[in-house]
Tab-separated table of C-alpha atoms in Angstrom:
chain	number	residue	atom	x	y	z
A	4	MET	CA	4.606	-6.740	-1.072
A	5	GLU	CA	5.617	-7.768	-4.577
A	6	ILE	CA	3.408	-6.335	-7.310
A	7	GLY	CA	3.426	-7.339	-10.954
A	8	ILE	CA	1.501	-8.458	-14.015
A	9	ASP	CA	0.330	-11.764	-15.459
A	10	SER	CA	-0.248	-11.860	-19.204
A	11	PHE	CA	-1.891	-14.441	-21.428
A	12	ALA	CA	-0.264	-12.886	-24.507
A	13	SER	CA	-3.717	-12.133	-25.867
A	14	ALA	CA	-4.187	-11.166	-29.495
A	15	MET	CA	-3.944	-7.385	-29.688
A	16	LEU	CA	-5.617	-4.774	-31.906
A	17	ASN	CA	-4.006	-1.981	-33.855
A	18	ASN	CA	-4.718	1.197	-31.893
A	19	VAL	CA	-5.544	3.186	-35.038
A	20	SER	CA	-7.350	0.766	-37.342
A	21	GLY	CA	-8.837	-1.586	-34.748
A	22	THR	CA	-7.724	-4.577	-36.817
A	23	PRO	CA	-5.821	-7.497	-35.231
A	24	LEU	CA	-2.054	-7.157	-35.025
A	25	SER	CA	0.091	-9.790	-36.637
A	26	SER	CA	1.466	-12.376	-34.219
A	27	VAL	CA	4.951	-10.987	-34.840
A	28	ASP	CA	3.916	-7.451	-33.859
A	29	ALA	CA	1.864	-8.629	-30.865
A	30	MET	CA	4.805	-10.622	-29.526
A	31	SER	CA	7.154	-7.698	-30.058
A	32	GLU	CA	4.849	-5.394	-28.098
A	33	LEU	CA	4.520	-7.945	-25.287
A	34	LEU	CA	8.314	-8.092	-24.913
A	35	ASP	CA	8.417	-4.291	-24.945
A	36	ARG	CA	5.911	-4.257	-22.068
A	37	ILE	CA	7.933	-6.729	-20.013
A	38	GLU	CA	11.063	-4.626	-20.549
A	39	PHE	CA	9.154	-1.480	-19.570
A	40	ALA	CA	7.766	-3.205	-16.462
A	41	ASP	CA	11.338	-3.956	-15.415
A	42	GLN	CA	12.359	-0.338	-15.973
A	43	SER	CA	9.284	0.894	-14.083
A	44	GLY	CA	10.101	-1.075	-10.944
A	45	LEU	CA	7.533	-3.872	-11.068
A	46	ASP	CA	8.560	-6.987	-9.160
A	47	VAL	CA	7.306	-9.841	-11.334
A	48	PHE	CA	5.923	-10.570	-14.795
A	49	GLY	CA	4.133	-13.855	-15.442
A	50	ILE	CA	3.176	-15.517	-18.723
A	51	GLY	CA	0.239	-17.923	-18.828
A	52	GLU	CA	-0.227	-21.050	-20.914
A	53	HIS	CA	-3.016	-21.558	-23.420
A	54	HIS	CA	-3.327	-23.475	-26.660
A	55	LYS	CA	-5.904	-21.422	-28.552
A	56	LYS	CA	-5.828	-19.114	-31.551
A	57	GLU	CA	-6.444	-15.940	-29.546
A	58	PHE	CA	-3.371	-16.419	-27.330
A	59	LEU	CA	0.357	-16.541	-28.064
A	60	ASP	CA	1.473	-18.132	-24.791
A	61	SER	CA	1.631	-21.845	-25.656
A	62	ALA	CA	5.399	-21.826	-24.922
A	63	PRO	CA	5.785	-19.446	-21.950
A	64	ALA	CA	9.376	-20.395	-21.107
A	65	ILE	CA	10.511	-19.221	-24.553
A	66	ILE	CA	8.753	-15.856	-24.155
A	67	LEU	CA	10.271	-15.458	-20.692
A	68	ALA	CA	13.741	-16.351	-21.978
A	69	ALA	CA	13.432	-13.639	-24.637
A	70	ALA	CA	12.353	-11.221	-21.904
A	71	ALA	CA	15.264	-12.270	-19.684
A	72	SER	CA	17.753	-10.979	-22.251
A	73	ARG	CA	16.083	-7.546	-22.152
A	74	THR	CA	15.536	-7.151	-18.383
A	75	LYS	CA	17.697	-6.891	-15.285
A	76	LYS	CA	15.707	-7.151	-12.056
A	77	ILE	CA	12.128	-8.283	-12.615
A	78	LYS	CA	11.224	-11.875	-11.688
A	79	LEU	CA	10.001	-13.942	-14.636
A	80	ALA	CA	7.340	-16.552	-13.931
A	81	SER	CA	4.815	-18.854	-15.535
A	82	ALA	CA	1.178	-18.062	-14.762
A	83	VAL	CA	0.413	-20.934	-14.787
A	84	THR	CA	2.299	-23.887	-16.209
A	85	VAL	CA	-0.328	-26.581	-16.941
A	86	LEU	CA	1.709	-29.287	-15.243
A	87	SER	CA	-0.934	-32.002	-15.643
A	88	ALA	CA	-0.407	-31.994	-19.422
A	89	ALA	CA	3.387	-31.524	-19.388
A	90	ASP	CA	6.488	-33.591	-18.714
A	91	PRO	CA	7.937	-32.438	-15.376
A	92	VAL	CA	11.470	-33.246	-16.543
A	93	ARG	CA	11.172	-30.903	-19.517
A	94	VAL	CA	9.404	-28.244	-17.444
A	95	PHE	CA	12.233	-28.272	-14.921
A	96	GLN	CA	14.880	-28.144	-17.654
A	97	GLU	CA	13.174	-25.207	-19.362
A	98	PHE	CA	12.870	-23.142	-16.190
A	99	ALA	CA	16.346	-24.090	-14.958
A	100	THR	CA	17.645	-22.810	-18.301
A	101	LEU	CA	15.560	-19.647	-17.901
A	102	ASP	CA	17.077	-19.232	-14.445
A	103	LEU	CA	20.574	-19.349	-15.920
A	104	ILE	CA	19.704	-16.878	-18.696
A	105	SER	CA	18.056	-14.480	-16.237
A	106	LYS	CA	20.779	-14.917	-13.591
A	107	GLY	CA	18.421	-16.269	-10.939
A	108	ARG	CA	15.070	-14.596	-11.708
A	109	ALA	CA	12.995	-17.585	-12.862
A	110	GLU	CA	9.926	-18.869	-11.042
A	111	MET	CA	7.146	-21.336	-11.782
A	112	VAL	CA	3.499	-21.155	-10.872
A	113	VAL	CA	2.137	-24.620	-11.594
A	114	GLY	CA	-1.462	-25.786	-11.682
A	115	ARG	CA	-3.986	-28.063	-13.319
A	116	GLY	CA	-5.216	-25.270	-15.567
A	117	SER	CA	-8.674	-23.726	-15.746
A	118	SER	CA	-8.618	-24.177	-19.525
A	119	VAL	CA	-8.454	-27.831	-20.540
A	120	ASP	CA	-7.334	-27.451	-24.165
A	121	ALA	CA	-3.859	-28.845	-23.361
A	122	PHE	CA	-5.202	-32.276	-22.348
A	123	PRO	CA	-6.411	-33.615	-25.709
A	124	LEU	CA	-3.597	-31.785	-27.511
A	125	PHE	CA	-0.951	-33.736	-25.615
A	126	GLY	CA	-2.876	-36.991	-25.361
A	127	PHE	CA	-4.087	-36.938	-21.760
A	128	ASN	CA	-7.468	-38.009	-20.428
A	129	LEU	CA	-9.494	-35.419	-18.549
A	130	GLN	CA	-10.780	-38.175	-16.281
A	131	ASP	CA	-7.231	-38.293	-14.854
A	132	TYR	CA	-7.290	-34.519	-14.206
A	133	ASP	CA	-6.328	-34.592	-10.515
A	134	GLN	CA	-4.238	-37.774	-10.508
A	135	LEU	CA	-2.040	-36.426	-13.284
A	136	PHE	CA	-1.336	-33.248	-11.370
A	137	VAL	CA	-0.571	-34.937	-8.050
A	138	GLU	CA	1.881	-37.363	-9.647
A	139	LYS	CA	3.602	-34.796	-11.820
A	140	LEU	CA	3.926	-32.264	-9.015
A	141	GLN	CA	5.611	-34.916	-6.875
A	142	LEU	CA	8.081	-35.651	-9.664
A	143	LEU	CA	8.793	-31.961	-10.319
A	144	LEU	CA	9.534	-31.318	-6.650
A	145	SER	CA	11.745	-34.418	-6.490
A	146	ILE	CA	13.764	-33.159	-9.453
A	147	ARG	CA	14.099	-29.774	-7.773
A	148	GLU	CA	15.554	-31.421	-4.668
A	149	ASN	CA	17.751	-34.068	-6.298
A	150	GLU	CA	20.199	-33.946	-9.178
A	151	SER	CA	19.673	-37.663	-9.851
A	152	ILE	CA	16.196	-39.174	-9.708
A	153	THR	CA	14.849	-42.639	-9.040
A	154	TRP	CA	11.100	-42.508	-9.470
A	155	SER	CA	8.103	-44.431	-10.770
A	156	GLY	CA	4.473	-43.535	-11.356
A	157	LYS	CA	1.341	-44.338	-13.339
A	158	PHE	CA	1.480	-41.805	-16.156
A	159	ARG	CA	5.156	-41.640	-17.084
A	160	ALA	CA	8.038	-44.044	-17.674
A	161	ALA	CA	10.078	-44.759	-14.542
A	162	LEU	CA	13.421	-43.068	-13.888
A	163	LYS	CA	16.318	-44.995	-12.346
A	164	ASN	CA	19.210	-42.955	-10.983
A	165	GLN	CA	18.708	-40.533	-13.876
A	166	PRO	CA	20.443	-37.131	-13.635
A	167	VAL	CA	18.474	-34.081	-14.755
A	168	TYR	CA	20.357	-31.088	-16.173
A	169	PRO	CA	20.870	-28.188	-16.242
A	170	ARG	CA	20.572	-27.187	-12.615
A	171	PRO	CA	19.287	-23.656	-11.942
A	172	LEU	CA	21.346	-20.817	-10.517
A	173	GLN	CA	18.982	-20.538	-7.555
A	174	LYS	CA	19.594	-23.252	-5.000
A	175	LYS	CA	15.860	-23.973	-4.876
A	176	LEU	CA	13.946	-22.879	-7.965
A	177	PRO	CA	10.741	-21.215	-6.687
A	178	VAL	CA	7.603	-23.253	-7.391
A	179	TRP	CA	4.249	-21.700	-6.498
A	180	LEU	CA	0.987	-23.648	-6.594
A	181	GLY	CA	-1.726	-21.883	-8.580
A	182	VAL	CA	-5.227	-22.598	-7.261
A	183	GLY	CA	-8.831	-21.697	-7.969
A	184	GLY	CA	-11.437	-22.640	-5.399
A	185	THR	CA	-11.087	-26.282	-4.338
A	186	PRO	CA	-10.192	-26.863	-0.662
A	187	GLU	CA	-8.026	-29.866	-1.594
A	188	SER	CA	-5.701	-27.648	-3.635
A	189	PHE	CA	-5.187	-25.227	-0.748
A	190	VAL	CA	-4.465	-28.060	1.681
A	191	ARG	CA	-2.069	-29.681	-0.799
A	192	ALA	CA	-0.057	-26.474	-1.149
A	193	GLY	CA	0.180	-26.063	2.606
A	194	ALA	CA	1.188	-29.666	3.262
A	195	LEU	CA	3.992	-29.288	0.710
A	196	GLY	CA	5.081	-25.890	2.023
A	197	LEU	CA	4.665	-24.288	-1.397
A	198	PRO	CA	3.796	-20.615	-1.834
A	199	LEU	CA	0.202	-20.199	-2.952
A	200	MET	CA	-1.094	-18.121	-5.873
A	201	VAL	CA	-4.860	-17.638	-5.631
A	202	ALA	CA	-6.777	-16.629	-8.759
A	203	VAL	CA	-9.789	-14.536	-7.765
A	204	ILE	CA	-11.411	-13.232	-10.937
A	205	GLY	CA	-14.906	-12.715	-9.606
A	206	GLY	CA	-17.016	-12.600	-6.484
A	207	GLU	CA	-15.708	-11.187	-3.228
A	208	THR	CA	-12.081	-11.760	-2.312
A	209	HIS	CA	-12.731	-12.134	1.418
A	210	ARG	CA	-14.750	-15.288	0.727
A	211	PHE	CA	-11.459	-17.048	-0.017
A	212	LYS	CA	-10.198	-16.446	3.536
A	213	PRO	CA	-11.420	-19.852	4.879
A	214	LEU	CA	-9.522	-21.587	2.076
A	215	VAL	CA	-6.375	-19.584	2.770
A	216	ASP	CA	-6.778	-20.516	6.447
A	217	LEU	CA	-6.865	-24.189	5.405
A	218	TYR	CA	-3.598	-23.626	3.530
A	219	ARG	CA	-1.889	-22.045	6.519
A	220	GLN	CA	-3.210	-24.675	8.922
A	221	ALA	CA	-2.000	-27.514	6.688
A	222	GLY	CA	1.379	-25.843	6.347
A	223	ALA	CA	1.767	-25.340	10.075
A	224	LYS	CA	0.772	-28.952	10.708
A	225	ALA	CA	3.466	-30.061	8.250
A	226	GLY	CA	6.082	-28.030	10.127
A	227	PHE	CA	6.451	-25.011	7.855
A	228	SER	CA	6.926	-21.532	9.291
A	229	PRO	CA	4.545	-18.654	8.490
A	230	GLU	CA	7.349	-17.037	6.476
A	231	GLN	CA	7.477	-20.067	4.185
A	232	LEU	CA	3.716	-20.020	3.565
A	233	LYS	CA	3.459	-17.093	1.166
A	234	VAL	CA	0.125	-16.148	-0.376
A	235	GLY	CA	-0.213	-14.352	-3.709
A	236	LEU	CA	-3.360	-12.976	-5.330
A	237	HIS	CA	-4.120	-12.721	-9.061
A	238	SER	CA	-7.101	-10.621	-10.160
A	239	PHE	CA	-8.421	-8.537	-13.012
A	240	GLY	CA	-7.006	-5.044	-12.690
A	241	TYR	CA	-6.091	-1.841	-14.477
A	242	VAL	CA	-4.839	1.626	-13.521
A	243	ALA	CA	-5.448	4.973	-15.232
A	244	ASP	CA	-5.095	8.610	-14.165
A	245	THR	CA	-8.703	8.658	-12.957
A	246	THR	CA	-11.127	5.940	-11.970
A	247	GLN	CA	-13.623	7.004	-14.620
A	248	GLN	CA	-10.941	6.782	-17.290
A	249	ALA	CA	-9.958	3.321	-16.030
A	250	ILE	CA	-13.564	2.114	-16.289
A	251	ASP	CA	-14.049	3.688	-19.718
A	252	ASP	CA	-10.843	2.053	-20.978
A	253	TYR	CA	-11.405	-1.345	-19.420
A	254	TYR	CA	-15.096	-2.215	-19.455
A	255	PRO	CA	-15.992	-2.444	-23.180
A	256	GLY	CA	-13.262	-4.893	-24.144
A	257	HIS	CA	-13.575	-6.837	-20.897
A	258	ALA	CA	-17.322	-7.290	-21.385
A	259	GLU	CA	-16.904	-8.441	-24.983
A	260	ILE	CA	-14.061	-10.883	-24.307
A	261	MET	CA	-15.410	-12.359	-21.070
A	262	THR	CA	-18.889	-12.778	-22.549
A	263	ARG	CA	-17.315	-14.716	-25.407
A	264	VAL	CA	-15.359	-16.879	-22.968
A	265	GLY	CA	-18.529	-17.319	-20.921
A	266	ARG	CA	-20.350	-18.827	-23.875
A	267	GLU	CA	-17.690	-21.546	-24.006
A	268	ARG	CA	-17.855	-22.241	-20.269
A	269	GLY	CA	-21.515	-21.718	-19.493
A	270	TRP	CA	-21.176	-18.374	-17.681
A	271	ALA	CA	-23.742	-15.613	-17.812
A	272	PRO	CA	-22.954	-12.641	-20.078
A	273	VAL	CA	-21.076	-9.731	-18.500
A	274	THR	CA	-23.356	-6.831	-17.545
A	275	ARG	CA	-22.506	-3.332	-16.423
A	276	ALA	CA	-24.332	-3.945	-13.131
A	277	GLY	CA	-22.222	-7.027	-12.492
A	278	PHE	CA	-19.045	-5.154	-13.412
A	279	ASP	CA	-19.926	-2.288	-11.043
A	280	ALA	CA	-20.497	-4.792	-8.240
A	281	GLN	CA	-17.011	-6.198	-8.790
A	282	MET	CA	-15.675	-2.637	-8.633
A	283	GLY	CA	-17.211	-2.232	-5.178
A	284	TYR	CA	-15.508	-2.246	-1.794
A	285	THR	CA	-15.279	-6.050	-1.486
A	286	GLY	CA	-15.464	-6.965	-5.187
A	287	ALA	CA	-12.526	-8.733	-6.816
A	288	TYR	CA	-11.661	-6.191	-9.522
A	289	VAL	CA	-8.712	-3.873	-8.838
A	290	ILE	CA	-9.490	-1.078	-11.306
A	291	GLY	CA	-9.207	2.668	-10.786
A	292	ASP	CA	-6.821	5.519	-10.176
A	293	PRO	CA	-3.528	4.790	-8.350
A	294	VAL	CA	-4.848	5.676	-4.888
A	295	GLN	CA	-8.020	3.603	-5.268
A	296	VAL	CA	-6.056	0.645	-6.653
A	297	ALA	CA	-3.474	0.771	-3.867
A	298	GLU	CA	-6.217	0.885	-1.251
A	299	LYS	CA	-8.009	-2.085	-2.765
A	300	ILE	CA	-4.832	-4.184	-2.916
A	301	LEU	CA	-4.317	-3.466	0.771
A	302	ARG	CA	-7.951	-4.358	1.570
A	303	HIS	CA	-7.595	-7.635	-0.298
A	304	SER	CA	-4.410	-8.376	1.632
A	305	GLU	CA	-6.129	-7.703	4.943
A	306	ALA	CA	-9.134	-9.803	3.912
A	307	LEU	CA	-6.886	-12.822	3.255
A	308	GLY	CA	-4.760	-12.409	6.379
A	309	GLY	CA	-1.851	-10.859	4.485
A	310	ILE	CA	-0.500	-11.465	0.986
A	311	SER	CA	3.078	-11.407	-0.294
A	312	ARG	CA	2.330	-10.772	-3.977
A	313	PHE	CA	-0.373	-9.215	-6.130
A	314	THR	CA	-0.519	-9.608	-9.922
A	315	PHE	CA	-2.759	-7.732	-12.336
A	316	GLN	CA	-4.450	-9.553	-15.228
A	317	MET	CA	-5.246	-6.740	-17.639
A	318	ASP	CA	-4.771	-7.904	-21.224
A	319	ASN	CA	-8.247	-9.451	-21.207
A	320	ALA	CA	-9.911	-6.150	-22.043
A	321	GLY	CA	-8.839	-5.305	-25.591
A	322	LEU	CA	-6.571	-2.538	-24.303
A	323	SER	CA	-4.024	-1.012	-26.647
A	324	HIS	CA	-0.278	-1.334	-26.207
A	325	GLU	CA	-0.126	2.366	-25.299
A	326	GLN	CA	-2.818	2.006	-22.635
A	327	LEU	CA	-1.025	-0.990	-21.123
A	328	LEU	CA	2.293	0.880	-21.077
A	329	LYS	CA	0.649	3.808	-19.288
A	330	CYS	CA	-0.875	1.411	-16.774
A	331	ILE	CA	2.504	-0.227	-16.142
A	332	GLU	CA	4.042	3.200	-15.538
A	333	LEU	CA	1.338	4.103	-13.008
A	334	ILE	CA	1.748	0.777	-11.202
A	335	GLY	CA	5.491	1.231	-10.910
A	336	LYS	CA	5.653	4.926	-10.127
A	337	LYS	CA	2.529	5.390	-8.001
A	338	VAL	CA	0.753	2.189	-6.904
A	339	ILE	CA	3.812	0.302	-5.627
A	340	PRO	CA	5.136	3.260	-3.549
A	341	LEU	CA	1.657	3.842	-2.079
A	342	VAL	CA	1.237	0.194	-1.087
A	343	ASN	CA	4.713	-0.175	0.377
A	344	ALA	CA	4.453	3.111	2.295
A	345	ARG	CA	1.266	1.890	3.979
A	346	ILE	CA	2.798	-1.501	4.778
A	347	SER	CA	5.958	0.038	6.272
A	348	ASN	CA	3.829	2.208	8.531
């Protein structure tokens, strides 16, 4: 199983003063963490896409390109690219370029985006939310398959025998489909034979099994082998030396940030009782000491019928750079060996 991290390049706090870091310092620390994740043996590092003051990830391909020059093995991915509000030609060019810089380590996770701030910013109508994504995904996959494109659609000017360069180092640039909870998205990914990245940030992970089954059934019906139908899982997570330390580190910032986000989206405030429920046996959160975290990743994998990738989302909790570095070290040196040892047995 591949194990890694997804970051939204959240605004960070100075560990001593508690005041916000400058954007320059926060970006520098993020790149340091990606480099350290590579050195620690993590498999993948993803950068999200948001267009708000509290995030620095509005141009993920540029961050990943900077990271590519400082890393050697780790895969570098978007998490996710908001394809509905982007030009698929430019997206492909950016990630093909990243693939060349990284010598074949670039990947895309594309989706419609749970945050809709990109739509008005780039002049798109939210009423076209799904149609935009379907059309643009079709164009992106066509570009991936063909050096020259003839294509027409509703939301973009037509292309007539138009070459798209550069081409990536990888013969087929990996494109994952990032999904939340709509059955149509799972079926779409399966019918296209795309690997699936499922974001489960609350509730009980096993409740997504029927949707994952829809994905696999649609993929099999379309003629894709089980090996082609990879499933990844993205969840809130954090690792410390002890479970109590992990909770003490993670909960205060998580509760403050997610309650603030909840006010924007109409969610209930975060409570300690709700947090503890998510920490339970079937809850979505993957927080604890290395043994507990490894066991929960394996339980989640079993609950979904097997996963190929797990990514932690942990910069949503106001954690310091030093805490995140320690977590990365524990993931690489303890969690990954524990998970892979159990799988190999």
